[in-house]
mmCIF file of C-alpha atoms in Angstrom:
data_model
loop_
_atom_site.group_PDB
_atom_site.id
_atom_site.type_symbol
_atom_site.label_atom_id
_atom_site.label_comp_id
_atom_site.label_asym_id
_atom_site.label_seq_id
_atom_site.Cartn_x
_atom_site.Cartn_y
_atom_site.Cartn_z
ATOM 1 C CA LEU A 4 74.497 100.982 122.925
ATOM 2 C CA GLY A 5 76.976 99.628 125.453
ATOM 3 C CA LEU A 6 77.547 99.531 129.191
ATOM 4 C CA GLY A 7 79.653 102.636 129.758
ATOM 5 C CA GLU A 8 80.766 104.711 132.704
ATOM 6 C CA LYS A 9 78.172 106.662 134.656
ATOM 7 C CA ASP A 10 79.734 109.945 133.578
ATOM 8 C CA ALA A 11 77.289 112.670 132.555
ATOM 9 C CA ALA A 12 80.056 114.560 130.757
ATOM 10 C CA LYS A 13 80.322 111.914 128.044
ATOM 11 C CA ASN A 14 77.440 109.477 128.529
ATOM 12 C CA PRO A 15 73.958 110.853 127.744
ATOM 13 C CA LEU A 16 72.447 107.842 129.499
ATOM 14 C CA ALA A 17 73.827 109.324 132.719
ATOM 15 C CA ALA A 18 72.816 112.882 131.876
ATOM 16 C CA THR A 19 69.176 112.377 130.911
ATOM 17 C CA GLU A 20 66.253 111.479 133.158
ATOM 18 C CA ASN A 21 63.512 108.888 132.727
ATOM 19 C CA LEU A 22 65.479 106.497 130.523
ATOM 20 C CA GLU A 23 64.470 103.158 132.007
ATOM 21 C CA PRO A 24 65.267 100.495 130.813
ATOM 22 C CA LEU A 25 68.159 102.043 128.835
ATOM 23 C CA ALA A 26 70.141 103.716 131.626
ATOM 24 C CA ASN A 27 72.510 100.904 132.597
ATOM 25 C CA PHE A 28 76.174 101.311 133.393
ATOM 26 C CA LYS A 29 79.386 99.341 133.708
ATOM 27 C CA ASN A 30 79.575 97.514 137.059
ATOM 28 C CA GLU A 31 76.465 99.292 138.323
ATOM 29 C CA PHE A 32 73.269 97.376 137.743
ATOM 30 C CA ALA A 33 70.052 98.920 139.015
ATOM 31 C CA PRO A 34 66.712 97.089 139.016
ATOM 32 C CA ILE A 35 65.174 96.855 135.541
ATOM 33 C CA VAL A 36 61.591 97.983 134.957
ATOM 34 C CA PHE A 37 59.002 95.231 134.531
ATOM 35 C CA ASP A 38 61.317 92.916 136.466
ATOM 36 C CA GLY A 39 63.790 92.471 133.630
ATOM 37 C CA LEU A 40 67.149 90.739 133.965
ATOM 38 C CA LEU A 41 70.309 92.324 132.555
ATOM 39 C CA THR A 42 73.294 90.244 131.493
ATOM 40 C CA PRO A 43 76.465 92.020 130.262
ATOM 41 C CA THR A 44 77.229 90.583 126.843
ATOM 42 C CA ASP A 45 80.589 90.370 125.084
ATOM 43 C CA ALA A 46 80.502 91.988 121.631
ATOM 44 C CA ARG A 47 84.288 91.750 121.121
ATOM 45 C CA LEU A 48 84.125 87.977 120.627
ATOM 46 C CA GLY A 49 87.827 87.335 121.126
ATOM 47 C CA VAL A 50 88.881 89.447 118.154
ATOM 48 C CA GLU A 51 91.059 92.554 118.430
ATOM 49 C CA GLY A 52 89.613 95.884 117.390
ATOM 50 C CA ARG A 53 86.327 97.647 117.924
ATOM 51 C CA PRO A 54 83.123 95.668 117.344
ATOM 52 C CA GLN A 55 81.312 96.657 114.154
ATOM 53 C CA SER A 56 77.813 96.449 112.730
ATOM 54 C CA ALA A 57 78.035 93.880 109.930
ATOM 55 C CA SER A 58 79.919 91.254 111.921
ATOM 56 C CA GLY A 59 78.044 91.941 115.158
ATOM 57 C CA GLN A 60 74.634 91.726 113.519
ATOM 58 C CA THR A 61 75.620 88.587 111.623
ATOM 59 C CA THR A 62 76.648 87.028 114.926
ATOM 60 C CA ILE A 63 73.384 87.979 116.622
ATOM 61 C CA LEU A 64 71.275 86.720 113.714
ATOM 62 C CA THR A 65 73.065 83.395 113.172
ATOM 63 C CA GLY A 66 74.892 82.332 116.327
ATOM 64 C CA THR A 67 78.143 82.231 114.324
ATOM 65 C CA ASN A 68 81.160 84.159 115.601
ATOM 66 C CA ALA A 69 81.471 86.322 112.499
ATOM 67 C CA PRO A 70 84.529 88.354 113.600
ATOM 68 C CA ALA A 71 86.437 85.150 114.384
ATOM 69 C CA LEU A 72 85.489 83.743 110.978
ATOM 70 C CA LEU A 73 86.744 86.872 109.213
ATOM 71 C CA GLY A 74 89.686 87.512 111.514
ATOM 72 C CA HIS A 75 88.465 91.065 112.079
ATOM 73 C CA HIS A 76 85.353 93.104 112.836
ATOM 74 C CA LYS A 77 83.442 94.142 109.695
ATOM 75 C CA GLN A 78 81.694 97.507 109.566
ATOM 76 C CA GLY A 79 78.674 98.550 107.541
ATOM 77 C CA PHE A 80 77.131 95.789 105.462
ATOM 78 C CA PRO A 81 77.973 92.074 105.270
ATOM 79 C CA ASN A 82 80.520 91.018 102.667
ATOM 80 C CA GLN A 83 80.136 87.816 100.651
ATOM 81 C CA ILE A 84 81.554 85.620 103.417
ATOM 82 C CA LEU A 85 79.050 86.974 105.924
ATOM 83 C CA ARG A 86 76.196 86.856 103.421
ATOM 84 C CA ASP A 87 76.949 83.166 102.908
ATOM 85 C CA VAL A 88 76.887 82.594 106.674
ATOM 86 C CA ILE A 89 73.534 84.340 106.928
ATOM 87 C CA LYS A 90 72.141 82.474 103.927
ATOM 88 C CA GLU A 91 72.790 79.150 105.662
ATOM 89 C CA ASN A 92 72.253 80.098 109.309
ATOM 90 C CA SER A 93 69.774 82.980 109.486
ATOM 91 C CA ILE A 94 67.663 82.788 112.620
ATOM 92 C CA PHE A 95 64.578 83.023 110.416
ATOM 93 C CA LEU A 96 65.776 80.066 108.345
ATOM 94 C CA GLN A 97 66.655 78.010 111.415
ATOM 95 C CA LEU A 98 63.174 78.625 112.828
ATOM 96 C CA LYS A 99 61.623 77.709 109.479
ATOM 97 C CA ARG A 100 63.566 74.438 109.367
ATOM 98 C CA LEU A 101 62.232 73.626 112.830
ATOM 99 C CA LYS A 102 58.709 74.514 111.646
ATOM 100 C CA ILE A 103 58.485 77.246 114.274
ATOM 101 C CA GLU A 104 56.268 79.737 112.469
ATOM 102 C CA PRO A 105 54.967 82.330 111.675
ATOM 103 C CA ASN A 106 57.785 84.837 112.156
ATOM 104 C CA VAL A 107 58.238 88.465 111.150
ATOM 105 C CA PHE A 108 60.800 91.209 110.743
ATOM 106 C CA ALA A 109 58.683 94.118 111.951
ATOM 107 C CA ASN A 110 60.608 96.899 110.185
ATOM 108 C CA ALA A 111 58.886 98.514 107.204
ATOM 109 C CA TYR A 112 60.822 99.173 103.988
ATOM 110 C CA THR A 113 60.193 102.158 101.718
ATOM 111 C CA PRO A 114 59.318 101.760 98.006
ATOM 112 C CA GLN A 115 62.795 102.949 97.041
ATOM 113 C CA PHE A 116 64.296 99.711 98.344
ATOM 114 C CA PHE A 117 62.252 97.650 95.889
ATOM 115 C CA GLU A 118 62.537 100.087 92.979
ATOM 116 C CA SER A 119 66.325 100.076 93.089
ATOM 117 C CA VAL A 120 67.566 97.162 95.153
ATOM 118 C CA PRO A 121 70.773 98.307 96.865
ATOM 119 C CA ARG A 122 74.064 96.637 96.100
ATOM 120 C CA TRP A 123 74.776 96.336 99.802
ATOM 121 C CA LYS A 124 72.123 94.896 102.089
ATOM 122 C CA SER A 125 71.940 94.887 105.870
ATOM 123 C CA ALA A 126 72.403 91.703 107.859
ATOM 124 C CA THR A 127 68.734 91.719 108.834
ATOM 125 C CA THR A 128 67.648 92.069 105.207
ATOM 126 C CA CYS A 129 69.867 89.119 104.272
ATOM 127 C CA ALA A 130 68.484 87.118 107.198
ATOM 128 C CA LEU A 131 64.921 87.716 106.048
ATOM 129 C CA GLU A 132 65.708 86.811 102.442
ATOM 130 C CA ALA A 133 67.441 83.597 103.523
ATOM 131 C CA ALA A 134 64.111 82.264 104.778
ATOM 132 C CA ASP A 135 62.148 83.722 101.857
ATOM 133 C CA LEU A 136 59.936 85.696 104.225
ATOM 134 C CA PRO A 137 57.926 88.710 103.033
ATOM 135 C CA PHE A 138 59.077 92.243 103.672
ATOM 136 C CA ARG A 139 56.934 94.678 105.614
ATOM 137 C CA ARG A 140 56.094 97.690 103.445
ATOM 138 C CA LEU A 141 54.504 101.094 103.958
ATOM 139 C CA PRO A 142 50.938 99.731 103.587
ATOM 140 C CA ASP A 143 51.760 97.442 106.530
ATOM 141 C CA LEU A 144 52.949 100.472 108.469
ATOM 142 C CA LEU A 145 49.744 102.340 107.606
ATOM 143 C CA GLY A 146 47.785 99.291 108.741
ATOM 144 C CA ARG A 147 49.734 99.294 112.007
ATOM 145 C CA LYS A 148 51.289 95.930 111.229
ATOM 146 C CA ALA A 149 54.853 97.252 111.002
ATOM 147 C CA LEU A 150 57.135 100.025 112.250
ATOM 148 C CA PHE A 151 59.833 102.055 110.577
ATOM 149 C CA HIS A 152 63.272 101.929 112.201
ATOM 150 C CA ASP A 153 62.387 105.449 113.330
ATOM 151 C CA PHE A 154 59.290 104.283 115.199
ATOM 152 C CA THR A 155 57.720 107.772 115.256
ATOM 153 C CA ASN A 156 57.925 108.092 111.429
ATOM 154 C CA GLU A 157 59.446 111.571 111.794
ATOM 155 C CA SER A 158 62.179 110.837 109.265
ATOM 156 C CA LEU A 159 59.635 109.529 106.741
ATOM 157 C CA ILE A 160 57.497 112.631 107.154
ATOM 158 C CA GLU A 161 60.576 114.809 106.613
ATOM 159 C CA ARG A 162 61.056 112.936 103.313
ATOM 160 C CA ASN A 163 57.469 113.868 102.338
ATOM 161 C CA PHE A 164 55.913 110.441 102.777
ATOM 162 C CA ASP A 165 52.194 110.635 103.529
ATOM 163 C CA ILE A 166 52.564 108.758 106.796
ATOM 164 C CA PRO A 167 51.076 109.589 110.211
ATOM 165 C CA LEU A 168 53.247 110.554 113.135
ATOM 166 C CA PHE A 169 53.264 107.801 115.771
ATOM 167 C CA SER A 170 53.647 108.550 119.443
ATOM 168 C CA ALA A 171 55.870 106.263 121.503
ATOM 169 C CA LYS A 172 52.691 104.845 123.031
ATOM 170 C CA GLU A 173 51.199 104.047 119.624
ATOM 171 C CA ALA A 174 54.423 102.487 118.362
ATOM 172 C CA GLY A 175 54.736 100.356 121.481
ATOM 173 C CA ALA A 176 51.181 99.106 121.054
ATOM 174 C CA ILE A 177 51.920 98.123 117.449
ATOM 175 C CA LEU A 178 55.061 96.173 118.309
ATOM 176 C CA ALA A 179 53.423 94.455 121.268
ATOM 177 C CA GLY A 180 50.479 93.541 119.061
ATOM 178 C CA LEU A 181 52.764 91.732 116.623
ATOM 179 C CA THR A 182 53.981 89.458 119.418
ATOM 180 C CA GLU A 183 50.429 88.136 119.739
ATOM 181 C CA ILE A 184 50.413 87.074 116.073
ATOM 182 C CA TYR A 185 53.930 85.754 115.451
ATOM 183 C CA ARG A 186 56.061 83.151 117.202
ATOM 184 C CA PHE A 187 59.166 85.285 116.688
ATOM 185 C CA THR A 188 59.159 89.045 116.096
ATOM 186 C CA LEU A 189 62.365 90.953 115.321
ATOM 187 C CA TYR A 190 62.560 94.745 115.416
ATOM 188 C CA GLU A 191 65.689 96.777 114.661
ATOM 189 C CA HIS A 192 66.470 100.349 115.717
ATOM 190 C CA PHE A 193 69.725 102.142 114.893
ATOM 191 C CA ILE A 194 69.262 105.872 115.457
ATOM 192 C CA THR A 195 71.335 105.492 118.626
ATOM 193 C CA ASP A 196 74.301 104.485 116.461
ATOM 194 C CA LYS A 197 73.844 107.561 114.279
ATOM 195 C CA ILE A 198 73.795 109.732 117.400
ATOM 196 C CA GLY A 199 77.000 108.133 118.627
ATOM 197 C CA HIS A 200 78.883 108.722 115.398
ATOM 198 C CA ALA A 201 77.609 112.302 115.292
ATOM 199 C CA GLN A 202 78.668 112.830 118.933
ATOM 200 C CA ASP A 203 75.473 114.825 119.274
ATOM 201 C CA PHE A 204 74.468 115.276 122.924
ATOM 202 C CA ASP A 205 71.419 117.387 122.037
ATOM 203 C CA TRP A 206 70.123 114.720 119.677
ATOM 204 C CA ALA A 207 70.694 112.071 122.337
ATOM 205 C CA GLU A 208 68.809 114.032 124.983
ATOM 206 C CA LYS A 209 65.911 114.497 122.559
ATOM 207 C CA HIS A 210 65.761 110.945 121.241
ATOM 208 C CA LEU A 211 66.580 108.719 124.206
ATOM 209 C CA PRO A 212 63.481 109.587 126.288
ATOM 210 C CA LYS A 213 61.271 108.723 123.294
ATOM 211 C CA LEU A 214 63.091 105.435 122.775
ATOM 212 C CA ALA A 215 62.813 104.577 126.460
ATOM 213 C CA GLU A 216 59.105 105.409 126.463
ATOM 214 C CA PHE A 217 58.591 103.262 123.360
ATOM 215 C CA LEU A 218 60.262 100.320 125.098
ATOM 216 C CA ARG A 219 58.244 100.783 128.285
ATOM 217 C CA GLU A 220 55.000 101.046 126.331
ATOM 218 C CA THR A 221 55.858 97.864 124.442
ATOM 219 C CA LEU A 222 56.707 96.004 127.632
ATOM 220 C CA ALA A 223 53.539 97.208 129.364
ATOM 221 C CA ARG A 224 51.430 95.503 126.686
ATOM 222 C CA VAL A 225 53.274 92.209 126.280
ATOM 223 C CA ASP A 226 51.832 89.044 127.807
ATOM 224 C CA PHE A 227 54.799 87.959 129.921
ATOM 225 C CA GLU A 228 53.150 84.658 130.794
ATOM 226 C CA ASN A 229 53.570 83.515 127.204
ATOM 227 C CA THR A 230 56.122 85.894 125.700
ATOM 228 C CA THR A 231 59.824 86.601 126.183
ATOM 229 C CA VAL A 232 61.337 89.951 125.213
ATOM 230 C CA ILE A 233 65.082 90.164 124.517
ATOM 231 C CA LEU A 234 66.755 93.551 124.052
ATOM 232 C CA THR A 235 70.366 93.569 122.874
ATOM 233 C CA SER A 236 72.893 95.509 120.782
ATOM 234 C CA ASP A 237 75.610 94.682 118.265
ATOM 235 C CA HIS A 238 78.171 97.056 119.797
ATOM 236 C CA GLY A 239 78.644 100.031 122.080
ATOM 237 C CA ASN A 240 78.749 103.615 120.823
ATOM 238 C CA LEU A 241 76.334 106.165 122.248
ATOM 239 C CA GLU A 242 77.462 105.579 125.848
ATOM 240 C CA ASN A 243 80.652 107.538 125.152
ATOM 241 C CA LEU A 244 80.102 110.655 123.056
ATOM 242 C CA SER A 245 83.646 111.851 123.716
ATOM 243 C CA ILE A 246 84.707 109.600 120.821
ATOM 244 C CA ARG A 247 83.213 109.126 117.356
ATOM 245 C CA THR A 248 83.969 105.410 117.129
ATOM 246 C CA HIS A 249 82.352 102.331 118.601
ATOM 247 C CA THR A 250 83.462 101.304 122.080
ATOM 248 C CA LEU A 251 84.981 98.142 123.524
ATOM 249 C CA ASN A 252 82.306 97.900 126.207
ATOM 250 C CA ASP A 253 80.058 94.940 126.841
ATOM 251 C CA VAL A 254 76.533 95.498 125.585
ATOM 252 C CA PRO A 255 73.431 95.011 127.710
ATOM 253 C CA THR A 256 71.173 92.091 126.966
ATOM 254 C CA ILE A 257 67.947 92.445 128.938
ATOM 255 C CA VAL A 258 65.369 89.677 129.162
ATOM 256 C CA TRP A 259 61.761 89.948 130.302
ATOM 257 C CA GLY A 260 58.906 87.508 130.643
ATOM 258 C CA ARG A 261 58.679 83.778 130.102
ATOM 259 C CA MET A 262 61.797 81.784 131.090
ATOM 260 C CA LYS A 263 63.724 85.019 131.574
ATOM 261 C CA ARG A 264 66.146 83.616 134.153
ATOM 262 C CA GLU A 265 67.021 80.602 132.057
ATOM 263 C CA ILE A 266 67.469 82.666 128.904
ATOM 264 C CA ALA A 267 69.516 85.393 130.615
ATOM 265 C CA ALA A 268 71.812 82.745 132.099
ATOM 266 C CA ARG A 269 72.507 81.374 128.616
ATOM 267 C CA VAL A 270 73.683 84.694 127.156
ATOM 268 C CA LYS A 271 77.346 85.565 127.674
ATOM 269 C CA THR A 272 78.346 86.743 124.183
ATOM 270 C CA LEU A 273 76.516 87.778 121.020
ATOM 271 C CA THR A 274 76.923 84.215 119.729
ATOM 272 C CA ASP A 275 74.403 83.102 122.366
ATOM 273 C CA ILE A 276 71.398 85.140 121.186
ATOM 274 C CA THR A 277 70.185 82.918 118.336
ATOM 275 C CA PRO A 278 70.729 79.658 120.278
ATOM 276 C CA ALA A 279 68.786 81.143 123.200
ATOM 277 C CA VAL A 280 65.858 82.029 120.933
ATOM 278 C CA LEU A 281 65.880 78.566 119.352
ATOM 279 C CA TYR A 282 65.959 76.939 122.790
ATOM 280 C CA LEU A 283 63.122 79.131 123.979
ATOM 281 C CA LEU A 284 60.839 78.425 121.024
ATOM 282 C CA SER A 285 61.669 74.745 120.454
#
């Protein structure tokens, strides 16, 4: 999700109503709900080519400029070089070293992940393993202590899992509740990237209002006196459905709550996310 042109012909964020706080555009910054602060964030990181998932996520989760280290943007899953970076610099590990705990990756994993561990693992999975933190599983989801990346569980239900359907309101309450238990809570959502690659306007117009409602419901329940919420992205994509690839746009980083002005001022590129979190929690 990047900061694209306000062009309803190619940007579903401009063509769909009631998308706060997602509907933000290049050089046109409207007030953010719940008094959030938006800072355009460089995902290109001084490296030619289109920003990609593996290197962008590694950068977010470690503070290391992964594309500069590789000399290119890396798509998909981290290679060995990036896995080594995450193993030594994962945000979860850095927090653990500073004795800032407990922390959680809120996303639930299905049994298939543990029955046949994939050869390629996501950057967030590697970051969690680096700190030897437990995975959230489907019993955690059933106990409302975790969310699937598809926060409604629709995709799990389609795969015949015996899982309840969550409304955006229910999912927001679950995520907000985790912030009351953990010092640092990370949640990852990537359906927007799938929509972008599919260039599917209908899917975007169906999904984006639910995602926006989920975010608003989460924000409505967070204690902003004691909690900071940071929303960011590893690259642009969905904001231009006229192309199938990622974009070169800045991504929005939005900060709410405690020390929001100080944290927003610190974020200029994706390399600044982990240092900002460490500063905030130290």
